[in-house]
């Protein structure tokens, strides 16, 4: 049984990386992930990554903050501690808009941080899984799942033909509990 988990193609140029993605997709080879040291325009569409729903989450967190602020202010000013100051109404909405705005921003900020940690599994204290350390510096890496794609020599040839500087086999590490 093979211990190879991923086949990593290392590219020195983003255009060669895009060419490598095209070559693999033309041969119906599924790509596990792509790691780049900088953003590359159009790579999401080429890999078939769906649009993020982060704006919807931010809106929901913001509305929750606005509603929480409104409910707290209404409860305190109208129901619990009604104070008559110079004949003014107990609930004067323009006076409380800054408070509602601040709680909207607060809920949105904390909600987005928690959403980020939940969606990326990068909770504080968890070590990130790095395929190749050079992907954070100067290399563009295509990772292909070796278990799903059995023909490793074909993948190796396609990556080298597309301009890969190096093709590595990332092996699975087994831990013995004996």
mmCIF file of C-alpha atoms in Angstrom:
data_model
loop_
_atom_site.group_PDB
_atom_site.id
_atom_site.type_symbol
_atom_site.label_atom_id
_atom_site.label_comp_id
_atom_site.label_asym_id
_atom_site.label_seq_id
_atom_site.Cartn_x
_atom_site.Cartn_y
_atom_site.Cartn_z
ATOM 1 C CA UNK A 1 0.000 0.000 0.000
ATOM 2 C CA UNK A 2 1.339 3.405 -0.986
ATOM 3 C CA UNK A 3 1.966 6.035 1.680
ATOM 4 C CA UNK A 4 1.732 8.873 -0.838
ATOM 5 C CA UNK A 5 -1.048 11.263 0.126
ATOM 6 C CA UNK A 6 -0.478 14.269 -2.174
ATOM 7 C CA UNK A 7 1.414 14.988 -5.368
ATOM 8 C CA UNK A 8 2.796 18.533 -5.268
ATOM 9 C CA UNK A 9 3.745 20.422 -8.410
ATOM 10 C CA UNK A 10 5.932 23.456 -7.690
ATOM 11 C CA UNK A 11 5.866 26.357 -10.165
ATOM 12 C CA UNK A 12 7.939 29.521 -10.269
ATOM 13 C CA UNK A 13 5.495 31.643 -12.265
ATOM 14 C CA UNK A 14 1.726 32.223 -11.888
ATOM 15 C CA UNK A 15 1.132 31.866 -15.640
ATOM 16 C CA UNK A 16 2.752 28.418 -15.600
ATOM 17 C CA UNK A 17 0.595 27.541 -12.581
ATOM 18 C CA UNK A 18 -2.556 28.475 -14.511
ATOM 19 C CA UNK A 19 -1.309 26.413 -17.459
ATOM 20 C CA UNK A 20 -0.733 23.475 -15.096
ATOM 21 C CA UNK A 21 -4.282 23.767 -13.766
ATOM 22 C CA UNK A 22 -5.620 23.740 -17.333
ATOM 23 C CA UNK A 23 -3.549 20.650 -18.234
ATOM 24 C CA UNK A 24 -4.772 18.726 -15.195
ATOM 25 C CA UNK A 25 -8.398 19.702 -15.793
ATOM 26 C CA UNK A 26 -8.186 18.735 -19.480
ATOM 27 C CA UNK A 27 -7.204 15.228 -18.361
ATOM 28 C CA UNK A 28 -9.988 15.053 -15.723
ATOM 29 C CA UNK A 29 -7.580 15.066 -12.786
ATOM 30 C CA UNK A 30 -9.118 16.624 -9.696
ATOM 31 C CA UNK A 31 -7.036 19.246 -7.926
ATOM 32 C CA UNK A 32 -7.062 19.122 -4.121
ATOM 33 C CA UNK A 33 -5.883 22.715 -3.590
ATOM 34 C CA UNK A 34 -3.571 25.442 -4.888
ATOM 35 C CA UNK A 35 -1.193 27.394 -2.634
ATOM 36 C CA UNK A 36 0.229 30.726 -3.768
ATOM 37 C CA UNK A 37 2.325 33.436 -2.092
ATOM 38 C CA UNK A 38 0.089 36.178 -3.548
ATOM 39 C CA UNK A 39 -3.455 36.491 -4.929
ATOM 40 C CA UNK A 40 -3.885 35.439 -8.556
ATOM 41 C CA UNK A 41 -6.713 37.014 -10.533
ATOM 42 C CA UNK A 42 -9.142 34.467 -11.966
ATOM 43 C CA UNK A 43 -7.890 31.391 -10.122
ATOM 44 C CA UNK A 44 -11.164 30.972 -8.189
ATOM 45 C CA UNK A 45 -13.171 30.697 -11.397
ATOM 46 C CA UNK A 46 -10.672 28.268 -12.916
ATOM 47 C CA UNK A 47 -10.801 26.014 -9.829
ATOM 48 C CA UNK A 48 -14.598 26.267 -9.572
ATOM 49 C CA UNK A 49 -14.612 27.900 -6.132
ATOM 50 C CA UNK A 50 -18.009 29.344 -5.273
ATOM 51 C CA UNK A 51 -18.525 32.978 -4.309
ATOM 52 C CA UNK A 52 -18.126 33.656 -0.596
ATOM 53 C CA UNK A 53 -21.229 34.292 1.485
ATOM 54 C CA UNK A 54 -19.300 36.398 3.987
ATOM 55 C CA UNK A 55 -21.324 39.519 3.157
ATOM 56 C CA UNK A 56 -24.551 37.756 4.090
ATOM 57 C CA UNK A 57 -23.034 36.653 7.400
ATOM 58 C CA UNK A 58 -21.820 40.207 8.103
ATOM 59 C CA UNK A 59 -25.300 41.581 7.402
ATOM 60 C CA UNK A 60 -26.897 39.026 9.743
ATOM 61 C CA UNK A 61 -24.440 39.827 12.538
ATOM 62 C CA UNK A 62 -25.010 43.551 12.035
ATOM 63 C CA UNK A 63 -28.800 43.237 12.127
ATOM 64 C CA UNK A 64 -28.498 41.137 15.282
ATOM 65 C CA UNK A 65 -26.456 43.928 16.896
ATOM 66 C CA UNK A 66 -28.958 46.592 15.825
ATOM 67 C CA UNK A 67 -31.904 44.587 17.153
ATOM 68 C CA UNK A 68 -30.089 43.826 20.421
ATOM 69 C CA UNK A 69 -29.280 47.520 20.926
ATOM 70 C CA UNK A 70 -32.848 48.561 20.110
ATOM 71 C CA UNK A 71 -34.301 45.958 22.485
ATOM 72 C CA UNK A 72 -31.947 46.910 25.321
ATOM 73 C CA UNK A 73 -32.567 50.647 24.920
ATOM 74 C CA UNK A 74 -36.320 50.170 24.661
ATOM 75 C CA UNK A 75 -36.393 47.949 27.739
ATOM 76 C CA UNK A 76 -34.255 50.327 29.805
ATOM 77 C CA UNK A 77 -35.785 53.638 28.667
ATOM 78 C CA UNK A 78 -39.469 52.739 28.254
ATOM 79 C CA UNK A 79 -40.285 49.654 30.324
ATOM 80 C CA UNK A 80 -37.886 49.306 33.241
ATOM 81 C CA UNK A 81 -36.817 52.839 34.181
ATOM 82 C CA UNK A 82 -39.119 55.409 32.657
ATOM 83 C CA UNK A 83 -37.784 58.915 33.431
ATOM 84 C CA UNK A 84 -39.653 62.100 32.541
ATOM 85 C CA UNK A 85 -37.041 64.735 31.734
ATOM 86 C CA UNK A 86 -38.572 68.075 30.804
ATOM 87 C CA UNK A 87 -41.627 66.493 29.211
ATOM 88 C CA UNK A 88 -39.571 64.727 26.535
ATOM 89 C CA UNK A 89 -40.699 61.285 25.363
ATOM 90 C CA UNK A 90 -39.213 58.251 27.092
ATOM 91 C CA UNK A 91 -38.027 56.785 23.820
ATOM 92 C CA UNK A 92 -36.442 59.411 21.594
ATOM 93 C CA UNK A 93 -35.019 57.401 18.697
ATOM 94 C CA UNK A 94 -32.491 59.978 17.375
ATOM 95 C CA UNK A 95 -30.728 59.985 20.741
ATOM 96 C CA UNK A 96 -30.081 56.252 20.583
ATOM 97 C CA UNK A 97 -28.872 55.920 16.985
ATOM 98 C CA UNK A 98 -25.161 56.188 17.963
ATOM 99 C CA UNK A 99 -25.563 53.371 20.489
ATOM 100 C CA UNK A 100 -27.353 51.192 17.954
ATOM 101 C CA UNK A 101 -24.637 51.911 15.374
ATOM 102 C CA UNK A 102 -21.848 50.983 17.801
ATOM 103 C CA UNK A 103 -23.489 47.687 18.771
ATOM 104 C CA UNK A 104 -24.063 46.917 15.081
ATOM 105 C CA UNK A 105 -20.339 47.332 14.413
ATOM 106 C CA UNK A 106 -19.370 45.386 17.570
ATOM 107 C CA UNK A 107 -21.597 42.391 16.800
ATOM 108 C CA UNK A 108 -20.462 42.381 13.167
ATOM 109 C CA UNK A 109 -16.762 42.474 14.105
ATOM 110 C CA UNK A 110 -16.928 39.699 16.697
ATOM 111 C CA UNK A 111 -19.227 37.614 14.510
ATOM 112 C CA UNK A 112 -16.873 37.877 11.540
ATOM 113 C CA UNK A 113 -13.849 36.857 13.635
ATOM 114 C CA UNK A 114 -15.713 33.800 14.934
ATOM 115 C CA UNK A 115 -16.973 32.981 11.422
ATOM 116 C CA UNK A 116 -13.423 33.189 10.069
ATOM 117 C CA UNK A 117 -12.102 30.818 12.724
ATOM 118 C CA UNK A 118 -14.988 28.394 12.200
ATOM 119 C CA UNK A 119 -14.749 28.331 8.401
ATOM 120 C CA UNK A 120 -10.953 27.987 8.176
ATOM 121 C CA UNK A 121 -10.468 25.720 11.219
ATOM 122 C CA UNK A 122 -7.682 28.063 12.356
ATOM 123 C CA UNK A 123 -8.638 28.329 15.983
ATOM 124 C CA UNK A 124 -6.020 29.905 18.256
ATOM 125 C CA UNK A 125 -3.424 27.330 19.242
ATOM 126 C CA UNK A 126 -3.972 25.032 16.241
ATOM 127 C CA UNK A 127 -0.957 24.506 14.014
ATOM 128 C CA UNK A 128 -1.689 25.155 10.322
ATOM 129 C CA UNK A 129 -1.162 22.357 7.801
ATOM 130 C CA UNK A 130 1.440 23.518 5.308
ATOM 131 C CA UNK A 131 2.039 21.477 2.156
ATOM 132 C CA UNK A 132 5.259 23.237 1.149
ATOM 133 C CA UNK A 133 6.911 26.078 3.063
ATOM 134 C CA UNK A 134 8.047 27.737 -0.162
ATOM 135 C CA UNK A 135 4.399 28.479 -1.022
ATOM 136 C CA UNK A 136 4.548 31.359 1.448
ATOM 137 C CA UNK A 137 7.664 32.798 -0.193
ATOM 138 C CA UNK A 138 8.198 32.350 -3.932
ATOM 139 C CA UNK A 139 6.592 29.127 -5.209
ATOM 140 C CA UNK A 140 3.157 28.317 -6.565
ATOM 141 C CA UNK A 141 2.001 24.832 -5.530
ATOM 142 C CA UNK A 142 -0.668 22.574 -7.032
ATOM 143 C CA UNK A 143 -1.681 19.735 -4.707
ATOM 144 C CA UNK A 144 -3.314 16.668 -6.262
ATOM 145 C CA UNK A 145 -4.853 13.989 -4.040
ATOM 146 C CA UNK A 146 -2.908 10.803 -4.776
ATOM 147 C CA UNK A 147 -5.633 8.496 -3.450
ATOM 148 C CA UNK A 148 -8.260 9.818 -5.898
ATOM 149 C CA UNK A 149 -5.882 9.858 -8.875
ATOM 150 C CA UNK A 150 -4.098 6.533 -9.201
ATOM 151 C CA UNK A 151 -1.910 7.280 -12.239
ATOM 152 C CA UNK A 152 0.968 9.119 -10.566
ATOM 153 C CA UNK A 153 3.283 8.981 -13.578
ATOM 154 C CA UNK A 154 0.666 10.676 -15.779
ATOM 155 C CA UNK A 155 0.209 13.462 -13.219
ATOM 156 C CA UNK A 156 3.976 13.799 -12.880
ATOM 157 C CA UNK A 157 4.338 14.138 -16.648
ATOM 158 C CA UNK A 158 1.501 16.659 -16.956
ATOM 159 C CA UNK A 159 2.917 18.859 -14.202
ATOM 160 C CA UNK A 160 6.443 18.778 -15.654
ATOM 161 C CA UNK A 161 5.065 19.408 -19.139
ATOM 162 C CA UNK A 162 3.208 22.476 -17.873
ATOM 163 C CA UNK A 163 6.424 23.957 -16.498
ATOM 164 C CA UNK A 164 6.699 22.602 -12.968
ATOM 165 C CA UNK A 165 10.130 23.187 -11.474
ATOM 166 C CA UNK A 166 9.731 20.236 -9.144
ATOM 167 C CA UNK A 167 7.238 17.446 -8.455
ATOM 168 C CA UNK A 168 7.214 16.046 -4.917
ATOM 169 C CA UNK A 169 5.298 13.244 -3.270
ATOM 170 C CA UNK A 170 4.025 14.215 0.158
ATOM 171 C CA UNK A 171 3.919 11.046 2.245
ATOM 172 C CA UNK A 172 1.519 10.292 5.026
ATOM 173 C CA UNK A 173 3.101 10.144 8.436
ATOM 174 C CA UNK A 174 1.933 7.275 10.633
ATOM 175 C CA UNK A 175 2.204 7.518 14.399
ATOM 176 C CA UNK A 176 2.925 4.368 16.353
ATOM 177 C CA UNK A 177 1.377 4.063 19.801
ATOM 178 C CA UNK A 178 3.453 1.078 20.908
#
